[in-house]
C-alpha cells in the first residue's frame, strides 16, 4: 500500500508538469510570427529597397493592428549585400533556426532566384517585391512564391514599345552582368524584334561599377538610335551621369529599362528630364497614393519607390490571407493569397495567377523638366496606363512547371 506522502508527491509532480506544459503552450501561442525583409541595406539598391522596405512592411503590420491568428507579428531585416551566397545563408538561418515564416523584398535577381529555391524546398512563403527577373514566374516558379511588384517582361513591354513607337529603329544594350541584366535584355530584345527594330550591339558591365567610360564609348560608336540601360540603382545613375558628361545624349537616346523614382531624385531633373520609364507605382497619382506616401515620407524623409509600395501591399495581403486561411502553412496561405483579390492604394482588383504573378496595371511616365516640376518630388508625367493583361507575360509562355497537367 502506497503512503499518503508518496501519493501526494506524485500528484504534486503531475500538477507541476501540467503547469509547465500549459505555460509552454501559452508562450508558444504568444511567440511572434516573423517576416524577414531581405534587402540591400548599404549598396546600389539601398535607396530603392533597403530600410524603406522595412518601414513599409512595418506600416502594413501596424495597420493590421500588429497581430494575426492571435499572435504578434514581428518584422526582422537582413542585408544580402547583393551576393547570392550571403542571401542564401541568411534565408536558411531565418527559416531553420529563427522561425521566419515569410521572406520578402530581395532587390537583386540572382539573390531572389536563390531564395525562391530555398523557400520552395522549405515550403515557406517568398514575396518577391523587389526582384525583377521574370524567371520567378517562369522556369523557377514556386507554389509558395509570389512575384508582386513588377518584372523584366512588364518593364520591357512598357518602355521599349513606347520608344519604338516614337521611331527608334536601332538599339545598343548596356546590361548588368547578372540575372537582372540578362533577363531584362532578353525580354526587351523580343519586343524590339516584334516591332521591327534591330539590336546592333551589346556589352555587359560588372555590377556596382564606378566607371562606365569604355562601355559608353562602345555604345556611342555603334550609332544606335537608343542606348538601352539594362541595369538598376547606382549602376543606372552612374551610367546616365557619365553619358551626359561624354555628350552622348546629344546624339542618342538613353532608355532606362528599370528606373526608380529614387534614381531620378539622385540624378536631378536637369539630368533626367525627358527620360521615359515604366513603373508599377507613382506617389502622386491619386488621393490614396498621396495619403499613404505622406505617411511614408514622414517616417523616412524619402520619396517611396514602387518596391516600398509593393512591400506594404504584399505584407498586408499576406496577413489577410493567413487570417482567412487559419494557418501559417506556406502553400496553404499562398493558395489563399491567389484566391483573394488584391485591393490597396497601389493595386485595384489585382489577381495572383497560378504561376505566382500578380496581375495589376503598369504605367508609362515621362520625367518632367525642372521648369515643369511644381513641388517637391513632382517628377513624373503620366503618358499611359498599361492594363495588367497586356503588361505581363502570358502565363502559358513562361514555362512554369506548376502549369504542367498530369
mmCIF file of C-alpha atoms in Angstrom:
data_model
loop_
_atom_site.group_PDB
_atom_site.id
_atom_site.type_symbol
_atom_site.label_atom_id
_atom_site.label_comp_id
_atom_site.label_asym_id
_atom_site.label_seq_id
_atom_site.Cartn_x
_atom_site.Cartn_y
_atom_site.Cartn_z
ATOM 1 C CA UNK A 1 0.000 0.000 0.000
ATOM 2 C CA UNK A 2 1.372 3.474 -1.031
ATOM 3 C CA UNK A 3 1.977 6.024 1.680
ATOM 4 C CA UNK A 4 -0.043 9.206 1.682
ATOM 5 C CA UNK A 5 3.177 11.220 1.409
ATOM 6 C CA UNK A 6 4.258 9.351 -1.724
ATOM 7 C CA UNK A 7 0.868 9.798 -3.342
ATOM 8 C CA UNK A 8 0.895 13.497 -2.505
ATOM 9 C CA UNK A 9 4.349 13.895 -4.013
ATOM 10 C CA UNK A 10 3.248 12.174 -7.211
ATOM 11 C CA UNK A 11 0.246 14.449 -7.538
ATOM 12 C CA UNK A 12 2.449 17.471 -6.986
ATOM 13 C CA UNK A 13 4.840 16.355 -9.747
ATOM 14 C CA UNK A 14 1.951 15.782 -12.154
ATOM 15 C CA UNK A 15 0.495 19.167 -11.289
ATOM 16 C CA UNK A 16 3.872 20.824 -11.882
ATOM 17 C CA UNK A 17 4.282 19.088 -15.254
ATOM 18 C CA UNK A 18 0.794 20.136 -16.331
ATOM 19 C CA UNK A 19 1.526 23.703 -15.267
ATOM 20 C CA UNK A 20 4.783 23.704 -17.244
ATOM 21 C CA UNK A 21 3.036 22.309 -20.311
ATOM 22 C CA UNK A 22 0.330 24.953 -20.122
ATOM 23 C CA UNK A 23 2.928 27.677 -19.662
ATOM 24 C CA UNK A 24 4.945 26.380 -22.626
ATOM 25 C CA UNK A 25 1.813 26.270 -24.776
ATOM 26 C CA UNK A 26 0.912 29.805 -23.741
ATOM 27 C CA UNK A 27 4.411 31.015 -24.600
ATOM 28 C CA UNK A 28 4.216 29.264 -27.982
ATOM 29 C CA UNK A 29 0.843 30.874 -28.639
ATOM 30 C CA UNK A 30 2.407 34.293 -27.953
ATOM 31 C CA UNK A 31 5.618 33.679 -29.960
ATOM 32 C CA UNK A 32 5.853 36.278 -32.719
ATOM 33 C CA UNK A 33 5.168 35.454 -36.355
ATOM 34 C CA UNK A 34 8.338 36.610 -38.080
ATOM 35 C CA UNK A 35 8.511 38.216 -41.513
ATOM 36 C CA UNK A 36 12.032 38.753 -42.858
ATOM 37 C CA UNK A 37 12.866 41.695 -45.124
ATOM 38 C CA UNK A 38 15.946 40.518 -47.026
ATOM 39 C CA UNK A 39 17.260 43.568 -48.830
ATOM 40 C CA UNK A 40 20.207 45.739 -49.834
ATOM 41 C CA UNK A 41 20.990 47.976 -46.872
ATOM 42 C CA UNK A 42 24.251 49.516 -47.991
ATOM 43 C CA UNK A 43 24.877 49.343 -51.730
ATOM 44 C CA UNK A 44 23.434 50.258 -55.116
ATOM 45 C CA UNK A 45 19.799 49.236 -54.400
ATOM 46 C CA UNK A 46 19.586 50.588 -50.847
ATOM 47 C CA UNK A 47 17.513 53.649 -51.803
ATOM 48 C CA UNK A 48 15.090 51.588 -53.900
ATOM 49 C CA UNK A 49 14.501 48.931 -51.222
ATOM 50 C CA UNK A 50 16.674 48.973 -48.112
ATOM 51 C CA UNK A 51 15.419 50.471 -44.883
ATOM 52 C CA UNK A 52 12.428 51.887 -46.736
ATOM 53 C CA UNK A 53 11.170 48.342 -47.326
ATOM 54 C CA UNK A 54 11.488 47.612 -43.601
ATOM 55 C CA UNK A 55 9.450 50.729 -42.827
ATOM 56 C CA UNK A 56 6.804 49.825 -45.432
ATOM 57 C CA UNK A 57 6.465 46.288 -44.047
ATOM 58 C CA UNK A 58 6.089 47.633 -40.511
ATOM 59 C CA UNK A 59 3.443 50.107 -41.681
ATOM 60 C CA UNK A 60 1.377 47.205 -43.025
ATOM 61 C CA UNK A 61 1.738 45.279 -39.755
ATOM 62 C CA UNK A 62 0.732 48.351 -37.759
ATOM 63 C CA UNK A 63 -2.285 48.987 -39.993
ATOM 64 C CA UNK A 64 -3.316 45.357 -39.444
ATOM 65 C CA UNK A 65 -3.173 46.035 -35.685
ATOM 66 C CA UNK A 66 0.019 44.044 -35.204
ATOM 67 C CA UNK A 67 -1.432 40.547 -34.740
ATOM 68 C CA UNK A 68 -2.598 37.633 -36.857
ATOM 69 C CA UNK A 69 -4.124 34.340 -35.653
ATOM 70 C CA UNK A 70 -3.860 35.720 -32.118
ATOM 71 C CA UNK A 71 -0.078 36.182 -32.255
ATOM 72 C CA UNK A 72 2.068 39.303 -32.604
ATOM 73 C CA UNK A 73 3.776 39.924 -35.945
ATOM 74 C CA UNK A 74 7.458 40.887 -35.972
ATOM 75 C CA UNK A 75 9.450 42.374 -38.854
ATOM 76 C CA UNK A 76 13.151 41.481 -38.965
ATOM 77 C CA UNK A 77 15.697 42.579 -41.570
ATOM 78 C CA UNK A 78 18.881 41.329 -43.219
ATOM 79 C CA UNK A 79 21.393 42.700 -45.744
ATOM 80 C CA UNK A 80 22.134 40.288 -48.612
ATOM 81 C CA UNK A 81 24.969 42.549 -49.899
ATOM 82 C CA UNK A 82 23.919 41.669 -53.471
ATOM 83 C CA UNK A 83 25.535 38.250 -53.073
ATOM 84 C CA UNK A 84 23.531 35.082 -53.670
ATOM 85 C CA UNK A 85 25.595 33.075 -51.177
ATOM 86 C CA UNK A 86 25.106 35.668 -48.424
ATOM 87 C CA UNK A 87 21.379 35.877 -49.112
ATOM 88 C CA UNK A 88 21.086 32.082 -49.085
ATOM 89 C CA UNK A 89 22.832 31.786 -45.721
ATOM 90 C CA UNK A 90 20.525 34.385 -44.169
ATOM 91 C CA UNK A 91 17.408 32.789 -45.658
ATOM 92 C CA UNK A 92 18.337 29.306 -44.387
ATOM 93 C CA UNK A 93 19.192 30.599 -40.907
ATOM 94 C CA UNK A 94 15.952 32.529 -40.687
ATOM 95 C CA UNK A 95 13.837 29.536 -41.700
ATOM 96 C CA UNK A 96 15.714 26.718 -39.953
ATOM 97 C CA UNK A 97 16.786 28.447 -36.718
ATOM 98 C CA UNK A 98 14.722 31.588 -36.213
ATOM 99 C CA UNK A 99 11.199 30.551 -37.200
ATOM 100 C CA UNK A 100 10.730 33.022 -40.049
ATOM 101 C CA UNK A 101 7.537 32.303 -41.995
ATOM 102 C CA UNK A 102 7.902 34.771 -44.876
ATOM 103 C CA UNK A 103 10.836 36.310 -46.747
ATOM 104 C CA UNK A 104 10.196 39.422 -48.797
ATOM 105 C CA UNK A 105 11.709 42.223 -50.887
ATOM 106 C CA UNK A 106 15.120 40.917 -52.217
ATOM 107 C CA UNK A 107 16.036 43.623 -54.773
ATOM 108 C CA UNK A 108 18.590 41.522 -56.643
ATOM 109 C CA UNK A 109 17.504 38.898 -59.163
ATOM 110 C CA UNK A 110 20.367 36.466 -58.512
ATOM 111 C CA UNK A 111 19.687 36.513 -54.777
ATOM 112 C CA UNK A 112 15.939 36.249 -55.383
ATOM 113 C CA UNK A 113 16.334 33.114 -57.514
ATOM 114 C CA UNK A 114 18.418 31.520 -54.749
ATOM 115 C CA UNK A 115 15.834 32.456 -52.098
ATOM 116 C CA UNK A 116 12.994 31.149 -54.275
ATOM 117 C CA UNK A 117 14.707 27.756 -54.391
ATOM 118 C CA UNK A 118 15.165 27.642 -50.612
ATOM 119 C CA UNK A 119 11.627 28.734 -49.746
ATOM 120 C CA UNK A 120 10.195 26.319 -52.313
ATOM 121 C CA UNK A 121 12.045 23.412 -50.667
ATOM 122 C CA UNK A 122 11.143 24.553 -47.133
ATOM 123 C CA UNK A 123 7.513 25.346 -48.058
ATOM 124 C CA UNK A 124 7.795 28.903 -46.764
ATOM 125 C CA UNK A 125 6.431 31.996 -48.453
ATOM 126 C CA UNK A 126 8.583 34.230 -50.631
ATOM 127 C CA UNK A 127 7.028 37.577 -51.577
ATOM 128 C CA UNK A 128 9.347 38.992 -54.251
ATOM 129 C CA UNK A 129 8.517 42.682 -54.009
ATOM 130 C CA UNK A 130 11.953 43.955 -55.040
ATOM 131 C CA UNK A 131 13.264 41.405 -57.556
ATOM 132 C CA UNK A 132 12.779 41.860 -61.300
ATOM 133 C CA UNK A 133 13.581 38.662 -63.180
ATOM 134 C CA UNK A 134 10.574 37.115 -64.893
ATOM 135 C CA UNK A 135 12.082 33.670 -64.261
ATOM 136 C CA UNK A 136 10.445 33.798 -60.815
ATOM 137 C CA UNK A 137 7.148 33.011 -62.543
ATOM 138 C CA UNK A 138 8.751 31.067 -65.388
ATOM 139 C CA UNK A 139 11.078 28.095 -65.087
ATOM 140 C CA UNK A 140 11.783 28.922 -61.405
ATOM 141 C CA UNK A 141 8.147 29.354 -60.302
ATOM 142 C CA UNK A 142 7.001 28.080 -56.904
ATOM 143 C CA UNK A 143 3.784 27.159 -55.118
ATOM 144 C CA UNK A 144 4.892 29.351 -52.213
ATOM 145 C CA UNK A 145 6.437 32.139 -54.313
ATOM 146 C CA UNK A 146 4.575 35.282 -55.380
ATOM 147 C CA UNK A 147 6.122 37.899 -57.664
ATOM 148 C CA UNK A 148 4.464 41.081 -56.584
ATOM 149 C CA UNK A 149 5.534 44.456 -57.932
ATOM 150 C CA UNK A 150 6.945 44.329 -61.463
ATOM 151 C CA UNK A 151 9.172 42.155 -63.644
ATOM 152 C CA UNK A 152 11.553 42.367 -66.576
ATOM 153 C CA UNK A 153 8.863 41.457 -69.094
ATOM 154 C CA UNK A 154 6.478 44.226 -67.969
ATOM 155 C CA UNK A 155 9.220 46.843 -67.861
ATOM 156 C CA UNK A 156 10.445 45.966 -71.346
ATOM 157 C CA UNK A 157 6.895 45.915 -72.700
ATOM 158 C CA UNK A 158 6.180 49.425 -71.493
ATOM 159 C CA UNK A 159 9.397 51.312 -72.159
ATOM 160 C CA UNK A 160 10.701 49.522 -75.252
ATOM 161 C CA UNK A 161 7.367 49.573 -77.067
ATOM 162 C CA UNK A 162 6.844 53.258 -76.294
ATOM 163 C CA UNK A 163 10.257 54.278 -77.593
ATOM 164 C CA UNK A 164 9.858 52.082 -80.693
ATOM 165 C CA UNK A 165 6.583 53.863 -81.466
ATOM 166 C CA UNK A 166 8.474 57.162 -81.481
ATOM 167 C CA UNK A 167 10.537 55.922 -84.413
ATOM 168 C CA UNK A 168 13.610 54.331 -82.811
ATOM 169 C CA UNK A 169 14.874 51.518 -85.035
ATOM 170 C CA UNK A 170 18.325 50.521 -83.792
ATOM 171 C CA UNK A 171 19.352 49.629 -80.240
ATOM 172 C CA UNK A 172 22.511 49.003 -78.229
ATOM 173 C CA UNK A 173 22.307 47.269 -74.827
ATOM 174 C CA UNK A 174 24.430 48.149 -71.837
ATOM 175 C CA UNK A 175 23.496 45.414 -69.359
ATOM 176 C CA UNK A 176 24.463 44.472 -65.811
ATOM 177 C CA UNK A 177 26.363 41.188 -65.866
ATOM 178 C CA UNK A 178 23.999 39.065 -63.741
ATOM 179 C CA UNK A 179 20.446 37.708 -63.805
ATOM 180 C CA UNK A 180 18.689 41.087 -63.919
ATOM 181 C CA UNK A 181 20.614 42.419 -66.896
ATOM 182 C CA UNK A 182 20.425 39.148 -68.830
ATOM 183 C CA UNK A 183 16.661 38.741 -68.411
ATOM 184 C CA UNK A 184 15.866 42.421 -68.984
ATOM 185 C CA UNK A 185 17.888 42.411 -72.194
ATOM 186 C CA UNK A 186 16.349 39.129 -73.370
ATOM 187 C CA UNK A 187 12.780 40.324 -72.740
ATOM 188 C CA UNK A 188 13.491 43.674 -74.436
ATOM 189 C CA UNK A 189 15.100 42.033 -77.485
ATOM 190 C CA UNK A 190 11.869 40.132 -78.098
ATOM 191 C CA UNK A 191 9.878 43.377 -78.050
ATOM 192 C CA UNK A 192 12.353 45.094 -80.378
ATOM 193 C CA UNK A 193 12.187 42.208 -82.837
ATOM 194 C CA UNK A 194 8.392 42.187 -82.753
ATOM 195 C CA UNK A 195 8.252 45.925 -83.521
ATOM 196 C CA UNK A 196 10.645 45.663 -86.473
ATOM 197 C CA UNK A 197 13.670 47.092 -84.700
ATOM 198 C CA UNK A 198 17.242 45.818 -84.686
ATOM 199 C CA UNK A 199 19.828 45.316 -81.944
ATOM 200 C CA UNK A 200 23.185 46.458 -83.353
ATOM 201 C CA UNK A 201 25.328 45.674 -80.328
ATOM 202 C CA UNK A 202 25.525 44.890 -76.630
ATOM 203 C CA UNK A 203 28.030 44.944 -73.799
ATOM 204 C CA UNK A 204 27.890 43.683 -70.216
ATOM 205 C CA UNK A 205 29.282 45.570 -67.238
ATOM 206 C CA UNK A 206 30.115 44.329 -63.720
ATOM 207 C CA UNK A 207 27.564 45.086 -61.024
ATOM 208 C CA UNK A 208 28.330 48.206 -58.960
ATOM 209 C CA UNK A 209 30.971 49.519 -61.346
ATOM 210 C CA UNK A 210 32.116 53.140 -60.909
ATOM 211 C CA UNK A 211 33.496 53.642 -64.448
ATOM 212 C CA UNK A 212 31.251 53.254 -67.500
ATOM 213 C CA UNK A 213 33.521 55.063 -69.956
ATOM 214 C CA UNK A 214 34.602 52.083 -72.080
ATOM 215 C CA UNK A 215 31.068 50.671 -72.213
ATOM 216 C CA UNK A 216 29.528 54.009 -73.155
ATOM 217 C CA UNK A 217 32.121 54.661 -75.858
ATOM 218 C CA UNK A 218 31.231 51.300 -77.445
ATOM 219 C CA UNK A 219 27.579 52.253 -77.341
ATOM 220 C CA UNK A 220 28.314 55.665 -78.831
ATOM 221 C CA UNK A 221 30.385 54.243 -81.684
ATOM 222 C CA UNK A 222 27.545 51.869 -82.604
ATOM 223 C CA UNK A 223 25.475 54.874 -83.804
ATOM 224 C CA UNK A 224 22.373 53.157 -82.415
ATOM 225 C CA UNK A 225 19.278 55.312 -82.063
ATOM 226 C CA UNK A 226 18.826 54.136 -78.479
ATOM 227 C CA UNK A 227 21.223 53.023 -75.770
ATOM 228 C CA UNK A 228 19.189 50.760 -73.502
ATOM 229 C CA UNK A 229 20.382 50.568 -69.901
ATOM 230 C CA UNK A 230 19.526 47.122 -68.557
ATOM 231 C CA UNK A 231 20.751 47.840 -65.051
ATOM 232 C CA UNK A 232 19.399 49.481 -61.925
ATOM 233 C CA UNK A 233 20.038 51.643 -58.890
ATOM 234 C CA UNK A 234 23.537 53.046 -58.564
ATOM 235 C CA UNK A 235 24.646 51.474 -61.857
ATOM 236 C CA UNK A 236 21.846 53.204 -63.748
ATOM 237 C CA UNK A 237 22.586 56.532 -62.058
ATOM 238 C CA UNK A 238 26.303 56.371 -62.849
ATOM 239 C CA UNK A 239 25.671 55.372 -66.468
ATOM 240 C CA UNK A 240 23.284 58.290 -67.051
ATOM 241 C CA UNK A 241 25.621 60.805 -65.406
ATOM 242 C CA UNK A 242 28.632 59.648 -67.373
ATOM 243 C CA UNK A 243 26.669 59.518 -70.640
ATOM 244 C CA UNK A 244 25.848 63.173 -70.098
ATOM 245 C CA UNK A 245 29.497 64.014 -69.412
ATOM 246 C CA UNK A 246 30.524 62.339 -72.698
ATOM 247 C CA UNK A 247 27.840 64.255 -74.588
ATOM 248 C CA UNK A 248 26.223 61.001 -75.718
ATOM 249 C CA UNK A 249 22.703 62.210 -75.006
ATOM 250 C CA UNK A 250 23.055 64.982 -77.588
ATOM 251 C CA UNK A 251 23.012 62.439 -80.402
ATOM 252 C CA UNK A 252 21.446 59.264 -78.989
ATOM 253 C CA UNK A 253 18.533 58.490 -76.718
ATOM 254 C CA UNK A 254 19.045 56.805 -73.361
ATOM 255 C CA UNK A 255 16.383 54.321 -72.281
ATOM 256 C CA UNK A 256 16.250 53.192 -68.667
ATOM 257 C CA UNK A 257 14.611 49.774 -68.590
ATOM 258 C CA UNK A 258 14.294 49.612 -64.802
ATOM 259 C CA UNK A 259 14.106 53.044 -63.206
ATOM 260 C CA UNK A 260 13.037 54.049 -59.713
ATOM 261 C CA UNK A 261 11.959 57.463 -58.530
ATOM 262 C CA UNK A 262 14.854 57.376 -56.051
ATOM 263 C CA UNK A 263 17.180 57.222 -59.083
ATOM 264 C CA UNK A 264 15.526 60.300 -60.581
ATOM 265 C CA UNK A 265 15.845 62.098 -57.260
ATOM 266 C CA UNK A 266 19.572 61.310 -57.153
ATOM 267 C CA UNK A 267 20.118 62.371 -60.760
ATOM 268 C CA UNK A 268 18.055 65.547 -60.533
ATOM 269 C CA UNK A 269 15.578 66.683 -63.163
ATOM 270 C CA UNK A 270 18.230 68.587 -65.116
ATOM 271 C CA UNK A 271 19.971 65.295 -65.930
ATOM 272 C CA UNK A 272 16.904 63.021 -66.090
ATOM 273 C CA UNK A 273 14.366 65.228 -67.902
ATOM 274 C CA UNK A 274 12.648 63.630 -70.879
ATOM 275 C CA UNK A 275 13.506 60.063 -69.868
ATOM 276 C CA UNK A 276 10.655 57.632 -70.438
ATOM 277 C CA UNK A 277 10.176 54.773 -68.000
ATOM 278 C CA UNK A 278 7.740 52.148 -66.812
ATOM 279 C CA UNK A 279 6.708 51.811 -63.185
ATOM 280 C CA UNK A 280 4.169 49.978 -61.063
ATOM 281 C CA UNK A 281 3.643 52.992 -58.794
ATOM 282 C CA UNK A 282 3.957 56.762 -58.526
ATOM 283 C CA UNK A 283 3.266 58.506 -55.256
ATOM 284 C CA UNK A 284 1.309 61.424 -56.792
ATOM 285 C CA UNK A 285 -1.272 59.562 -58.883
ATOM 286 C CA UNK A 286 -4.382 59.980 -56.726
ATOM 287 C CA UNK A 287 -5.621 60.734 -53.206
ATOM 288 C CA UNK A 288 -4.942 57.188 -51.970
ATOM 289 C CA UNK A 289 -1.332 57.094 -53.186
ATOM 290 C CA UNK A 290 -0.694 60.575 -51.809
ATOM 291 C CA UNK A 291 -2.145 59.736 -48.398
ATOM 292 C CA UNK A 292 -0.007 56.602 -47.968
ATOM 293 C CA UNK A 293 3.086 58.302 -49.377
ATOM 294 C CA UNK A 294 2.696 61.217 -46.971
ATOM 295 C CA UNK A 295 2.883 58.761 -44.063
ATOM 296 C CA UNK A 296 5.919 57.039 -45.576
ATOM 297 C CA UNK A 297 7.726 60.338 -46.206
ATOM 298 C CA UNK A 298 7.062 61.466 -42.640
ATOM 299 C CA UNK A 299 8.778 58.304 -41.376
ATOM 300 C CA UNK A 300 11.708 58.194 -43.807
ATOM 301 C CA UNK A 301 12.127 61.689 -45.304
ATOM 302 C CA UNK A 302 12.363 59.910 -48.665
ATOM 303 C CA UNK A 303 10.025 59.502 -51.622
ATOM 304 C CA UNK A 304 8.598 55.954 -51.787
ATOM 305 C CA UNK A 305 9.568 53.707 -54.696
ATOM 306 C CA UNK A 306 7.417 51.030 -56.273
ATOM 307 C CA UNK A 307 9.309 48.460 -54.161
ATOM 308 C CA UNK A 308 8.274 50.224 -50.953
ATOM 309 C CA UNK A 309 4.643 50.451 -52.035
ATOM 310 C CA UNK A 310 4.684 46.837 -53.215
ATOM 311 C CA UNK A 311 6.187 45.629 -49.952
ATOM 312 C CA UNK A 312 3.378 47.252 -47.975
ATOM 313 C CA UNK A 313 0.755 45.699 -50.252
ATOM 314 C CA UNK A 314 2.291 42.218 -50.168
ATOM 315 C CA UNK A 315 2.561 42.154 -46.369
ATOM 316 C CA UNK A 316 -0.994 43.393 -45.940
ATOM 317 C CA UNK A 317 -2.337 40.792 -48.380
ATOM 318 C CA UNK A 318 -0.347 38.043 -46.637
ATOM 319 C CA UNK A 319 -1.752 38.985 -43.225
ATOM 320 C CA UNK A 320 -5.313 38.999 -44.570
ATOM 321 C CA UNK A 321 -4.791 35.634 -46.261
ATOM 322 C CA UNK A 322 -3.182 33.999 -43.198
ATOM 323 C CA UNK A 323 -6.099 35.158 -41.046
ATOM 324 C CA UNK A 324 -8.601 33.853 -43.593
ATOM 325 C CA UNK A 325 -6.777 30.521 -44.047
ATOM 326 C CA UNK A 326 -6.463 29.991 -40.285
ATOM 327 C CA UNK A 327 -2.927 28.665 -40.681
ATOM 328 C CA UNK A 328 0.679 29.719 -41.278
ATOM 329 C CA UNK A 329 1.398 26.812 -43.637
ATOM 330 C CA UNK A 330 3.226 28.363 -46.589
ATOM 331 C CA UNK A 331 1.483 26.646 -49.529
ATOM 332 C CA UNK A 332 -1.935 26.988 -47.851
ATOM 333 C CA UNK A 333 -1.513 30.730 -47.272
ATOM 334 C CA UNK A 334 -0.111 31.176 -50.789
ATOM 335 C CA UNK A 335 -3.195 29.417 -52.174
ATOM 336 C CA UNK A 336 -5.445 31.741 -50.179
ATOM 337 C CA UNK A 337 -3.484 34.749 -51.466
ATOM 338 C CA UNK A 338 -4.111 33.559 -55.025
ATOM 339 C CA UNK A 339 -7.801 33.107 -54.242
ATOM 340 C CA UNK A 340 -8.324 36.593 -52.780
ATOM 341 C CA UNK A 341 -8.391 39.753 -54.947
ATOM 342 C CA UNK A 342 -5.727 42.386 -54.205
ATOM 343 C CA UNK A 343 -7.008 45.843 -53.334
ATOM 344 C CA UNK A 344 -4.979 48.624 -51.758
ATOM 345 C CA UNK A 345 -3.805 52.162 -52.546
ATOM 346 C CA UNK A 346 -1.455 50.792 -55.231
ATOM 347 C CA UNK A 347 -3.426 47.931 -56.773
ATOM 348 C CA UNK A 348 -7.100 47.788 -57.689
ATOM 349 C CA UNK A 349 -8.735 44.412 -58.336
ATOM 350 C CA UNK A 350 -5.407 42.672 -58.813
ATOM 351 C CA UNK A 351 -5.201 38.901 -59.019
ATOM 352 C CA UNK A 352 -2.412 36.415 -58.429
ATOM 353 C CA UNK A 353 -2.107 33.801 -61.142
ATOM 354 C CA UNK A 354 -1.296 30.133 -60.691
ATOM 355 C CA UNK A 355 2.336 30.828 -61.633
ATOM 356 C CA UNK A 356 2.606 33.369 -58.796
ATOM 357 C CA UNK A 357 2.471 36.537 -60.894
ATOM 358 C CA UNK A 358 0.365 39.413 -59.507
ATOM 359 C CA UNK A 359 -1.509 40.937 -62.435
ATOM 360 C CA UNK A 360 -2.023 44.670 -62.000
ATOM 361 C CA UNK A 361 -1.751 47.771 -64.158
ATOM 362 C CA UNK A 362 1.626 49.252 -65.059
ATOM 363 C CA UNK A 363 2.280 52.862 -66.070
ATOM 364 C CA UNK A 364 4.397 54.700 -68.631
ATOM 365 C CA UNK A 365 5.856 58.005 -67.441
ATOM 366 C CA UNK A 366 7.991 60.832 -68.779
ATOM 367 C CA UNK A 367 10.361 62.633 -66.418
ATOM 368 C CA UNK A 368 9.490 66.313 -66.140
ATOM 369 C CA UNK A 369 11.879 69.186 -66.764
ATOM 370 C CA UNK A 370 12.885 71.425 -63.833
ATOM 371 C CA UNK A 371 10.506 74.079 -65.187
ATOM 372 C CA UNK A 372 7.558 71.674 -65.266
ATOM 373 C CA UNK A 373 8.028 70.474 -61.671
ATOM 374 C CA UNK A 374 5.815 72.459 -59.306
ATOM 375 C CA UNK A 375 6.587 70.963 -55.885
ATOM 376 C CA UNK A 376 8.839 68.504 -54.043
ATOM 377 C CA UNK A 377 9.028 65.072 -55.692
ATOM 378 C CA UNK A 378 6.880 66.310 -58.621
ATOM 379 C CA UNK A 379 8.886 64.310 -61.141
ATOM 380 C CA UNK A 380 6.621 62.335 -63.482
ATOM 381 C CA UNK A 381 4.038 62.978 -66.176
ATOM 382 C CA UNK A 382 1.734 60.009 -66.822
ATOM 383 C CA UNK A 383 1.746 59.070 -70.518
ATOM 384 C CA UNK A 384 -0.241 55.834 -70.495
ATOM 385 C CA UNK A 385 -1.772 53.150 -68.318
ATOM 386 C CA UNK A 386 -0.856 49.642 -69.459
ATOM 387 C CA UNK A 387 -3.513 47.079 -68.430
ATOM 388 C CA UNK A 388 -2.109 44.173 -66.456
ATOM 389 C CA UNK A 389 -3.152 41.575 -69.034
ATOM 390 C CA UNK A 390 -1.105 43.432 -71.635
ATOM 391 C CA UNK A 391 1.796 44.390 -69.384
ATOM 392 C CA UNK A 392 2.742 40.942 -68.085
ATOM 393 C CA UNK A 393 3.809 37.842 -69.994
ATOM 394 C CA UNK A 394 1.007 35.383 -70.806
ATOM 395 C CA UNK A 395 1.149 32.570 -68.272
ATOM 396 C CA UNK A 396 1.397 29.849 -70.899
ATOM 397 C CA UNK A 397 4.535 31.461 -72.382
ATOM 398 C CA UNK A 398 6.587 31.391 -69.177
ATOM 399 C CA UNK A 399 7.367 27.708 -68.876
ATOM 400 C CA UNK A 400 6.256 27.425 -65.242
ATOM 401 C CA UNK A 401 6.345 23.731 -64.213
ATOM 402 C CA UNK A 402 3.292 24.242 -61.981
ATOM 403 C CA UNK A 403 1.141 24.529 -65.088
ATOM 404 C CA UNK A 404 2.004 21.074 -66.417
ATOM 405 C CA UNK A 405 -1.061 18.907 -66.215
ATOM 406 C CA UNK A 406 -0.778 15.158 -65.386
#
